[in-house]
Amino acid sequence: MKNCEYQQIDARALGTPASSFQPCTEMKVPRLRRKWEVFPGKNRFYCDGRIILARQSGILPLTLGLIVVTSVLFFAFDCPFLVTHLTVCIPVIGGVLFLFVVISLLQTSLTDPGILPRALPDEAADIEKQIYTSGSSMYRPPPRTKEILINQQVVKLKYCFTCKMFRPPRTSHCSLCDNCVERFDHHCPWVGNCVGKRNYRFFYSFIVSLSFHTSFIFGCVVTHLTLRTYEVILLHQKESPARYPFHIICFFSIWSVLGLSGFHTYLVASNLTTNEDIKGSWSSKRGAEDSGNPYTYNSIFINCCATLCGPMPPSLIDRRGFLPPDDIPPVAAADLELSSFLAKNDTNMVGMPSSGHTS
Amino acid sequence: MAETHILQDLQHQAAIASKVYVQRDYNSGTICKFQTKFPSELESRVDKQQFEETMQTLNNLYAEAEKIGGKSYLEGCLACMTAYTIFLCMETHYEKVLKKIARFIKEQNEKIYAPLGLLLTDPIERGLRVVEITIFEDRSIGFGR
């Protein structure tokens, strides 16, 4: 046991984990900042870091607007007619589906998709030291790739120059959000966020429930029009064509949403991401197995369960954690120096694929 | 309480000599697993067996967190049926295991690594990328290299 002199420890100087941290209210200490305030990626934060959005919200307002307006018109014009002529279940089912769609959409947009925090300077230096062994005094950028074996398949890990680390498998750097995202699927402008490991299940439930919702509305509208046509012919009543444009939007959007749902169902069943499918990462490997995908469980059921019902991974960026007050965060400091360097060398930047795949 | 003083005194009095990073092991896929290979910088500090045991236990805990089985399916299906709103009020299985991991690392630090002048950082604080081991050079008792 060491013979130590006990000294009053200032807890803030230790940089203890955020969860056990309480903000101090001494007079000369400035307000403690949370980690989201110095987050280096292009994201926006609301509610003191609880909600995260991409820098550009894309056409999320349009998506929400279209869904809400179409649904409201459905409830206002088609439901009264159908309730009297058919059953009261129609607005109930419609309401449940509408809620599901909106909740899934908001969860997809406002959740951290699986952003990987950037490497701290010490860590980045250690990685460079490990791979740069020749001992020359000239600085050479680290090699772009590292090969590893996953389930007897060779997988290349790329080095991300922005995040200063070798990207884990299935991770890609989104240029729109300026973050590495785990299990990167695509950046969806309709949803205004990347779709990655943490929010893929929300995205999938959004497009599936939206398919059901639009099909349901379309079915009800066709039923309404059919019944109404009979009434018009038999009872000489007036028609109101004002809401037809929305029905046409509904009709066309059904096919694109259904198609997208079908495509993502295929991806889920084969444990692929849109990114891998588009790049054809595993399709060139033809052999005894149907695909060279090393991540598949070779069973549709297990693939679906693993992707959609697997354990919910935590957010790695710790948005609401507190920063130690003494020093500016090392990542931000490094980025301030490096951002000008990187800006100058933008054309030489490798390891940043154009990940703006949209749905 | 007395044991936490050891950690605090270590950080307060000692200077950081260097940091060793144990990287992730992706040979089994994308699951969270760290390399158990013993870093050469720690040879003079800690017993190889002890270190490998710590890393293996850590890997087992992460495997438990990410295990796909009956319980996780149940949690996933229940969440799906409630439009995932249940995550707002309930702590997920993964989060529960992460707390267990945090306690394990704290206990390992207090019992084994702090007396040797080392400190393990919880990987979640590094985005589950690395296990950072800080090697302290403690001047007060001539501990350093």
Coordinates of C-alpha atoms in Angstrom, one line a residue:
Chain A
M1 CA 0.0 0.0 0.0
K2 CA 1.5 3.3 -1.0
N3 CA 2.1 5.9 1.7
C4 CA 0.3 8.8 0.0
E5 CA -0.5 12.2 1.3
Y6 CA -4.2 12.7 1.0
Q7 CA -5.1 15.8 -0.9
Q8 CA -8.5 17.4 -1.6
I9 CA -9.4 16.1 -5.0
D10 CA -11.2 18.4 -7.4
A11 CA -13.4 15.9 -9.2
R12 CA -13.6 18.1 -12.3
A13 CA -9.8 17.8 -12.9
L14 CA -10.0 14.1 -13.3
G15 CA -12.3 14.0 -16.3
T16 CA -14.5 11.4 -14.8
P17 CA -17.2 9.8 -16.9
A18 CA -20.2 12.0 -17.7
S19 CA -22.7 9.8 -16.0
S20 CA -21.3 10.4 -12.6
F21 CA -20.7 14.1 -13.2
Q22 CA -22.6 16.9 -11.5
P23 CA -22.2 20.5 -12.8
C24 CA -20.4 22.6 -10.2
T25 CA -21.8 26.1 -9.3
E26 CA -18.6 27.8 -8.1
M27 CA -18.5 31.5 -9.1
K28 CA -15.3 31.6 -11.1
V29 CA -16.0 28.4 -13.1
P30 CA -17.6 29.0 -16.5
R31 CA -20.7 27.1 -17.4
L32 CA -19.9 23.4 -18.1
R33 CA -20.4 22.6 -21.7
R34 CA -21.8 19.4 -23.0
K35 CA -20.1 17.3 -25.7
W36 CA -22.7 18.0 -28.3
E37 CA -21.7 21.7 -28.3
V38 CA -18.3 20.8 -29.6
F39 CA -19.3 17.9 -31.9
P40 CA -17.1 18.1 -35.0
G41 CA -19.6 16.6 -37.5
K42 CA -22.2 18.5 -39.5
N43 CA -25.2 17.8 -37.2
R44 CA -27.7 20.0 -35.4
F45 CA -28.7 19.3 -31.8
Y46 CA -31.9 20.3 -30.0
C47 CA -33.3 19.9 -26.5
D48 CA -29.8 20.2 -25.0
G49 CA -28.4 17.3 -27.1
R50 CA -31.4 14.9 -26.8
I51 CA -32.4 15.3 -30.4
I52 CA -29.9 15.0 -33.3
L53 CA -30.5 16.0 -36.9
A54 CA -28.4 16.2 -40.0
R55 CA -27.2 19.7 -41.0
Q56 CA -29.5 19.8 -44.0
S57 CA -32.9 18.5 -43.2
G58 CA -33.4 17.6 -46.8
I59 CA -37.0 17.3 -47.7
L60 CA -38.1 16.0 -44.3
P61 CA -40.7 18.9 -44.1
L62 CA -42.1 17.9 -47.5
T63 CA -42.3 14.2 -46.4
L64 CA -44.1 15.1 -43.2
G65 CA -46.3 17.6 -45.0
L66 CA -47.4 15.1 -47.7
I67 CA -48.1 12.4 -45.2
V68 CA -50.1 14.7 -42.9
V69 CA -52.0 16.5 -45.7
T70 CA -53.0 13.2 -47.4
S71 CA -54.1 11.7 -44.2
V72 CA -56.1 14.7 -43.1
L73 CA -57.9 14.8 -46.4
F74 CA -58.6 11.1 -46.0
F75 CA -60.0 11.6 -42.5
A76 CA -62.0 14.7 -43.5
F77 CA -63.6 13.5 -46.8
D78 CA -63.4 9.8 -47.2
C79 CA -63.9 8.6 -43.6
P80 CA -67.4 10.1 -43.0
F81 CA -68.7 8.5 -46.1
L82 CA -67.1 5.1 -45.4
V83 CA -68.1 5.1 -41.8
T84 CA -71.8 5.5 -42.8
H85 CA -71.6 3.1 -45.7
L86 CA -69.2 0.5 -44.4
T87 CA -67.7 0.3 -40.9
V88 CA -66.3 2.5 -38.1
C89 CA -63.1 0.5 -38.1
I90 CA -61.8 2.4 -41.1
P91 CA -60.8 5.6 -39.4
V92 CA -59.5 3.6 -36.4
I93 CA -57.2 1.5 -38.7
G94 CA -56.2 4.6 -40.6
G95 CA -55.4 6.5 -37.3
V96 CA -53.2 3.7 -36.0
L97 CA -51.3 3.4 -39.2
F98 CA -50.9 7.2 -39.4
L99 CA -49.5 7.3 -35.9
F100 CA -47.1 4.4 -36.7
V101 CA -45.9 6.2 -39.8
V102 CA -45.3 9.6 -38.1
I103 CA -43.6 8.1 -35.0
S104 CA -41.3 5.9 -37.1
L105 CA -40.4 8.8 -39.4
L106 CA -39.6 11.1 -36.4
Q107 CA -37.5 8.3 -34.8
T108 CA -35.6 7.8 -38.0
S109 CA -34.9 11.5 -38.4
L110 CA -34.1 12.4 -34.8
T111 CA -32.0 9.4 -33.7
D112 CA -28.2 9.0 -33.9
P113 CA -27.8 6.6 -36.8
G114 CA -24.6 5.0 -35.3
I115 CA -22.1 7.8 -35.6
L116 CA -18.6 6.8 -34.6
P117 CA -16.8 9.5 -32.6
R118 CA -13.6 10.6 -34.1
A119 CA -10.3 9.3 -32.8
L120 CA -8.6 11.4 -30.2
P121 CA -5.1 12.7 -31.1
D122 CA -3.2 10.2 -29.0
E123 CA -5.1 7.3 -30.6
A124 CA -4.6 8.7 -34.1
A125 CA -0.9 9.0 -33.4
D126 CA -0.7 5.5 -32.1
I127 CA -2.4 4.1 -35.2
E128 CA 0.0 6.0 -37.4
K129 CA 3.0 4.7 -35.4
Q130 CA 1.8 1.2 -35.7
I131 CA 1.6 1.2 -39.5
Y132 CA 4.4 3.6 -40.3
T133 CA 7.5 1.6 -39.4
S134 CA 10.2 2.6 -41.8
G135 CA 11.7 5.3 -39.5
S136 CA 12.0 7.9 -42.2
S137 CA 11.8 11.4 -40.9
M138 CA 9.4 12.5 -43.7
Y139 CA 5.8 12.4 -43.0
R140 CA 3.9 10.0 -45.1
P141 CA 0.1 9.6 -45.0
P142 CA -1.0 6.2 -43.6
P143 CA -1.8 3.5 -46.1
R144 CA -5.4 3.5 -47.2
T145 CA -6.4 0.0 -46.4
K146 CA -5.9 -2.8 -44.0
E147 CA -7.0 -6.4 -44.8
I148 CA -8.7 -8.7 -42.3
L149 CA -10.4 -12.0 -42.5
I150 CA -14.0 -12.2 -41.5
N151 CA -15.5 -15.7 -41.7
Q152 CA -12.8 -16.7 -44.2
Q153 CA -13.6 -13.7 -46.4
V154 CA -11.0 -11.0 -47.0
V155 CA -12.5 -7.6 -46.1
K156 CA -10.6 -4.4 -46.6
L157 CA -10.8 -1.7 -43.9
K158 CA -10.3 1.8 -45.2
Y159 CA -8.5 4.5 -43.3
C160 CA -10.7 7.6 -42.8
F161 CA -8.7 10.8 -43.0
T162 CA -11.4 12.9 -41.4
C163 CA -12.0 10.7 -38.4
K164 CA -8.4 9.5 -38.2
M165 CA -9.1 5.8 -37.8
F166 CA -9.5 2.6 -39.7
R167 CA -13.2 2.3 -40.3
P168 CA -14.8 -0.9 -38.8
P169 CA -16.3 -3.2 -41.4
R170 CA -19.6 -2.0 -42.9
T171 CA -18.9 1.6 -41.8
S172 CA -18.8 4.4 -44.2
H173 CA -18.2 8.1 -44.0
C174 CA -21.1 10.2 -45.0
S175 CA -19.9 13.4 -46.7
L176 CA -23.2 15.2 -46.1
C177 CA -23.1 14.7 -42.3
D178 CA -19.3 14.5 -42.1
N179 CA -19.4 11.5 -39.8
C180 CA -18.4 7.8 -40.0
V181 CA -21.6 5.8 -39.6
E182 CA -21.7 2.2 -38.5
R183 CA -23.4 -0.2 -40.8
F184 CA -24.0 2.7 -43.2
D185 CA -27.0 2.1 -45.4
H186 CA -27.5 5.4 -47.2
H187 CA -28.2 9.1 -46.5
C188 CA -31.9 9.6 -47.0
P189 CA -33.0 13.1 -47.9
W190 CA -36.7 12.2 -47.4
V191 CA -35.9 11.6 -43.8
G192 CA -33.2 14.2 -43.5
N193 CA -30.7 11.8 -41.8
C194 CA -28.3 8.9 -42.5
V195 CA -29.7 5.5 -42.1
G196 CA -27.3 3.3 -40.2
K197 CA -27.0 0.7 -37.5
R198 CA -29.1 2.4 -34.8
N199 CA -32.0 3.7 -36.9
Y200 CA -32.3 1.1 -39.7
R201 CA -35.1 -0.7 -37.9
F202 CA -37.0 2.6 -37.5
F203 CA -36.4 3.4 -41.2
Y204 CA -37.7 -0.1 -42.2
S205 CA -40.8 0.2 -40.0
F206 CA -41.4 3.7 -41.5
I207 CA -41.4 2.5 -45.1
V208 CA -43.3 -0.7 -44.4
S209 CA -46.0 1.2 -42.3
L210 CA -46.1 3.9 -45.0
S211 CA -46.7 1.2 -47.7
F212 CA -49.6 -0.1 -45.6
H213 CA -50.9 3.4 -44.9
T214 CA -50.8 4.5 -48.5
S215 CA -52.3 1.2 -49.8
F216 CA -55.0 1.5 -47.2
I217 CA -55.8 5.1 -48.1
F218 CA -55.8 4.3 -51.8
G219 CA -58.1 1.3 -51.2
C220 CA -60.5 3.3 -49.2
V221 CA -60.5 6.1 -51.8
V222 CA -61.2 3.7 -54.6
T223 CA -64.0 2.2 -52.6
H224 CA -65.4 5.6 -51.9
L225 CA -65.2 6.7 -55.5
T226 CA -66.9 3.5 -56.6
L227 CA -69.7 3.8 -54.2
R228 CA -70.0 7.5 -54.9
T229 CA -70.2 6.9 -58.6
Y230 CA -73.1 4.6 -58.1
E231 CA -74.8 7.2 -56.0
V232 CA -74.1 9.9 -58.6
I233 CA -75.5 7.7 -61.4
L234 CA -78.5 6.4 -59.5
L235 CA -79.4 9.5 -57.4
H236 CA -78.0 12.3 -59.6
Q237 CA -75.8 13.8 -56.8
K238 CA -73.0 16.3 -57.3
E239 CA -69.3 15.3 -57.4
S240 CA -66.5 17.2 -55.8
P241 CA -63.2 16.7 -57.7
A242 CA -61.2 19.1 -55.6
R243 CA -59.3 16.4 -53.7
Y244 CA -58.4 14.3 -56.7
P245 CA -54.8 15.7 -57.1
F246 CA -53.9 14.3 -53.7
H247 CA -55.3 10.9 -54.7
I248 CA -53.1 11.0 -57.7
I249 CA -50.1 11.8 -55.5
C250 CA -51.1 8.9 -53.3
F251 CA -51.4 6.6 -56.3
F252 CA -47.9 7.4 -57.6
S253 CA -46.2 7.4 -54.3
I254 CA -47.6 3.9 -53.5
W255 CA -45.5 2.3 -56.2
S256 CA -42.3 4.0 -55.2
V257 CA -42.8 3.3 -51.5
L258 CA -43.9 -0.3 -52.2
G259 CA -40.9 -0.8 -54.4
L260 CA -38.6 0.6 -51.7
S261 CA -40.1 -1.6 -49.0
G262 CA -39.6 -4.6 -51.3
F263 CA -36.0 -3.7 -51.9
H264 CA -35.3 -3.2 -48.2
T265 CA -37.0 -6.5 -47.4
Y266 CA -34.6 -8.2 -49.7
L267 CA -31.7 -6.4 -48.1
V268 CA -32.8 -7.3 -44.6
A269 CA -33.3 -11.0 -45.6
S270 CA -29.8 -11.2 -47.0
N271 CA -28.2 -9.0 -44.3
L272 CA -26.9 -6.4 -46.8
T273 CA -26.8 -2.7 -46.8
T274 CA -27.8 -0.4 -49.7
N275 CA -24.2 0.8 -49.8
E276 CA -22.9 -2.8 -50.3
D277 CA -25.6 -3.7 -52.7
I278 CA -25.0 -0.7 -54.9
K279 CA -21.2 -1.1 -54.8
G280 CA -21.6 -4.8 -55.5
S281 CA -19.2 -5.6 -52.7
W282 CA -20.2 -9.3 -52.4
S283 CA -21.7 -10.0 -55.8
S284 CA -18.4 -10.7 -57.6
K285 CA -17.7 -13.6 -55.3
R286 CA -19.4 -16.6 -56.9
G287 CA -18.9 -20.0 -55.6
A288 CA -20.7 -22.8 -53.8
E289 CA -22.7 -20.2 -51.7
D290 CA -25.2 -17.8 -53.3
S291 CA -23.3 -14.8 -52.1
G292 CA -19.9 -13.9 -50.6
N293 CA -21.4 -11.8 -47.9
P294 CA -19.5 -12.7 -44.7
Y295 CA -22.1 -11.2 -42.4
T296 CA -25.1 -13.3 -43.5
Y297 CA -26.3 -16.0 -41.1
N298 CA -27.4 -18.1 -44.2
S299 CA -31.0 -18.1 -43.0
I300 CA -33.6 -15.5 -44.0
F301 CA -35.3 -15.8 -40.6
I302 CA -32.1 -15.2 -38.6
N303 CA -31.0 -12.4 -40.9
C304 CA -34.3 -10.6 -40.4
C305 CA -34.3 -11.2 -36.7
A306 CA -30.7 -10.0 -36.3
T307 CA -31.3 -6.9 -38.3
L308 CA -34.7 -5.8 -37.0
C309 CA -35.0 -7.5 -33.6
G310 CA -31.4 -7.5 -32.5
P311 CA -30.2 -5.7 -29.4
M312 CA -30.4 -1.9 -29.7
P313 CA -26.8 -0.6 -29.7
P314 CA -26.1 2.5 -27.6
S315 CA -25.2 5.9 -29.0
L316 CA -21.4 6.2 -29.0
I317 CA -21.1 9.9 -29.2
D318 CA -22.3 10.7 -25.7
R319 CA -24.0 14.0 -26.7
R320 CA -25.1 15.0 -23.2
G321 CA -21.9 14.2 -21.4
F322 CA -20.0 17.1 -19.9
L323 CA -16.6 18.3 -21.0
P324 CA -13.8 18.8 -18.5
P325 CA -13.8 22.6 -17.9
D326 CA -10.0 23.1 -17.9
D327 CA -9.1 22.3 -21.4
I328 CA -10.9 22.5 -24.8
P329 CA -11.7 19.1 -26.0
P330 CA -8.7 17.5 -27.8
V331 CA -10.7 16.4 -30.8
A332 CA -12.0 19.9 -31.4
A333 CA -8.5 21.4 -31.0
A334 CA -7.1 18.9 -33.4
D335 CA -9.8 19.6 -35.8
L336 CA -9.3 23.3 -35.7
E337 CA -5.6 22.8 -36.7
L338 CA -6.4 20.1 -39.1
S339 CA -9.4 21.5 -40.8
S340 CA -7.4 24.1 -42.6
F341 CA -4.8 21.5 -43.5
L342 CA -7.5 19.2 -44.8
A343 CA -9.2 22.0 -46.7
K344 CA -6.0 22.6 -48.6
N345 CA -5.5 19.0 -49.3
D346 CA -9.1 18.2 -50.2
T347 CA -8.3 16.9 -53.7
N348 CA -5.8 14.5 -52.2
M349 CA -8.3 13.2 -49.6
V350 CA -8.8 9.5 -49.9
G351 CA -11.0 7.2 -47.9
M352 CA -14.0 9.5 -48.2
P353 CA -16.2 7.8 -50.7
S354 CA -19.1 9.7 -52.0
S355 CA -21.6 8.3 -49.7
G356 CA -24.5 10.5 -50.6
H357 CA -26.6 7.5 -51.8
T358 CA -30.2 8.5 -51.7
S359 CA -33.2 6.4 -51.6
Chain B
M1 CA -14.0 4.5 -0.5
A2 CA -10.3 3.9 0.4
E3 CA -9.7 2.2 -2.9
T4 CA -11.0 5.1 -4.9
H5 CA -8.4 7.3 -3.2
I6 CA -5.7 5.2 -4.8
L7 CA -7.1 6.0 -8.3
Q8 CA -7.6 9.6 -7.5
D9 CA -4.1 10.0 -5.9
L10 CA -2.6 8.2 -8.9
Q11 CA -4.1 10.6 -11.4
H12 CA -3.4 13.6 -9.2
Q13 CA 0.3 12.9 -8.4
A14 CA 1.4 10.8 -11.3
A15 CA 2.4 11.9 -14.8
I16 CA 1.3 10.0 -17.8
A17 CA 4.2 8.2 -19.2
S18 CA 2.4 6.7 -22.2
K19 CA -0.8 5.2 -23.5
V20 CA -1.3 1.8 -25.0
Y21 CA -4.2 1.1 -27.3
V22 CA -5.8 -2.3 -27.7
Q23 CA -7.6 -2.3 -31.0
R24 CA -10.8 -4.1 -32.0
D25 CA -10.7 -7.7 -33.4
Y26 CA -12.9 -8.0 -36.4
N27 CA -12.2 -11.6 -37.3
S28 CA -15.6 -12.6 -36.0
G29 CA -17.5 -9.9 -37.8
T30 CA -18.8 -6.6 -36.6
I31 CA -19.4 -7.7 -33.0
C32 CA -17.6 -5.8 -30.3
K33 CA -14.5 -7.8 -29.5
F34 CA -11.0 -6.6 -28.5
Q35 CA -7.7 -8.2 -29.3
T36 CA -6.4 -10.3 -26.5
K37 CA -2.8 -10.1 -27.6
F38 CA -0.6 -8.8 -24.8
P39 CA 1.0 -5.4 -25.7
S40 CA 4.7 -5.4 -25.4
E41 CA 4.8 -2.1 -23.6
L42 CA 3.0 -3.7 -20.6
E43 CA 5.5 -6.6 -20.2
S44 CA 7.3 -5.0 -17.3
R45 CA 4.2 -3.8 -15.6
V46 CA 1.5 -6.5 -15.5
D47 CA 1.2 -10.3 -15.6
K48 CA 0.4 -11.5 -19.1
Q49 CA -2.2 -14.0 -17.9
Q50 CA -3.9 -11.5 -15.8
F51 CA -4.2 -9.0 -18.6
E52 CA -5.5 -11.7 -21.1
E53 CA -8.0 -12.8 -18.5
T54 CA -9.3 -9.2 -18.1
M55 CA -9.6 -8.8 -21.9
Q56 CA -11.4 -12.1 -22.3
T57 CA -13.9 -11.3 -19.5
L58 CA -14.5 -7.9 -21.2
N59 CA -15.1 -9.7 -24.6
N60 CA -17.5 -12.1 -22.9
L61 CA -19.4 -9.2 -21.4
Y62 CA -19.7 -7.5 -24.8
A63 CA -20.8 -10.8 -26.4
E64 CA -23.5 -11.0 -23.7
A65 CA -24.7 -7.5 -24.6
E66 CA -24.9 -8.3 -28.3
K67 CA -26.2 -11.8 -28.0
I68 CA -29.0 -12.5 -30.4
G69 CA -31.3 -14.9 -28.7
G70 CA -34.8 -15.3 -27.3
K71 CA -34.6 -12.4 -24.9
S72 CA -33.3 -9.9 -27.5
Y73 CA -36.0 -11.0 -30.0
L74 CA -38.7 -10.5 -27.3
E75 CA -37.3 -7.1 -26.6
G76 CA -37.2 -6.2 -30.3
C77 CA -40.7 -7.5 -31.0
L78 CA -42.2 -5.7 -28.1
A79 CA -40.4 -2.5 -29.1
C80 CA -41.6 -2.9 -32.7
M81 CA -45.2 -3.3 -31.6
T82 CA -45.1 -0.1 -29.5
A83 CA -43.5 1.8 -32.5
Y84 CA -40.2 1.7 -30.5
T85 CA -41.5 4.2 -28.0
I86 CA -40.7 1.7 -25.3
F87 CA -37.1 2.7 -25.6
L88 CA -37.9 6.1 -24.2
C89 CA -38.9 4.6 -20.8
M90 CA -37.1 1.3 -20.6
E91 CA -33.4 0.6 -20.4
T92 CA -32.3 -1.7 -23.1
H93 CA -30.4 -5.0 -22.3
Y94 CA -27.3 -3.5 -24.0
E95 CA -27.3 -0.5 -21.6
K96 CA -27.7 -2.8 -18.6
V97 CA -24.7 -4.8 -19.7
L98 CA -22.7 -1.6 -20.4
K99 CA -23.2 -0.6 -16.7
K100 CA -22.0 -4.0 -15.7
I101 CA -18.9 -3.5 -17.8
A102 CA -18.3 -0.1 -16.3
R103 CA -18.4 -1.7 -12.8
F104 CA -16.1 -4.5 -13.9
I105 CA -13.5 -2.0 -15.3
K106 CA -13.7 0.1 -12.2
E107 CA -13.2 -3.0 -10.0
Q108 CA -10.3 -4.2 -12.1
N109 CA -8.6 -0.8 -12.0
E110 CA -9.0 -0.6 -8.2
K111 CA -7.9 -4.1 -7.4
I112 CA -5.3 -4.9 -10.0
Y113 CA -4.1 -2.1 -12.3
A114 CA -4.0 1.0 -10.2
P115 CA -1.5 -0.5 -7.7
L116 CA 0.7 -1.3 -10.8
G117 CA 0.4 2.3 -12.1
L118 CA -2.0 1.5 -14.9
L119 CA -5.4 2.7 -15.7
L120 CA -7.9 1.1 -18.1
T121 CA -10.4 3.4 -19.8
D122 CA -13.9 2.1 -20.4
P123 CA -14.1 1.5 -24.2
I124 CA -17.5 3.2 -24.4
E125 CA -15.7 6.5 -23.7
R126 CA -13.7 5.9 -26.8
G127 CA -16.6 5.0 -29.0
L128 CA -16.0 1.2 -28.5
R129 CA -13.0 1.6 -30.8
V130 CA -10.1 0.8 -28.4
V131 CA -9.3 -0.1 -24.9
E132 CA -7.0 2.7 -23.7
I133 CA -4.4 1.8 -21.1
T134 CA -2.7 4.7 -19.5
I135 CA 0.7 4.0 -18.0
F136 CA 1.5 6.3 -15.2
E137 CA 5.0 7.4 -14.2
D138 CA 4.5 8.0 -10.5
R139 CA 7.3 10.2 -9.2
S140 CA 6.2 10.2 -5.6
I141 CA 7.4 6.7 -4.9
G142 CA 9.9 6.3 -7.8
F143 CA 7.6 4.0 -9.6
G144 CA 8.4 5.2 -13.1
R145 CA 10.7 3.8 -15.8

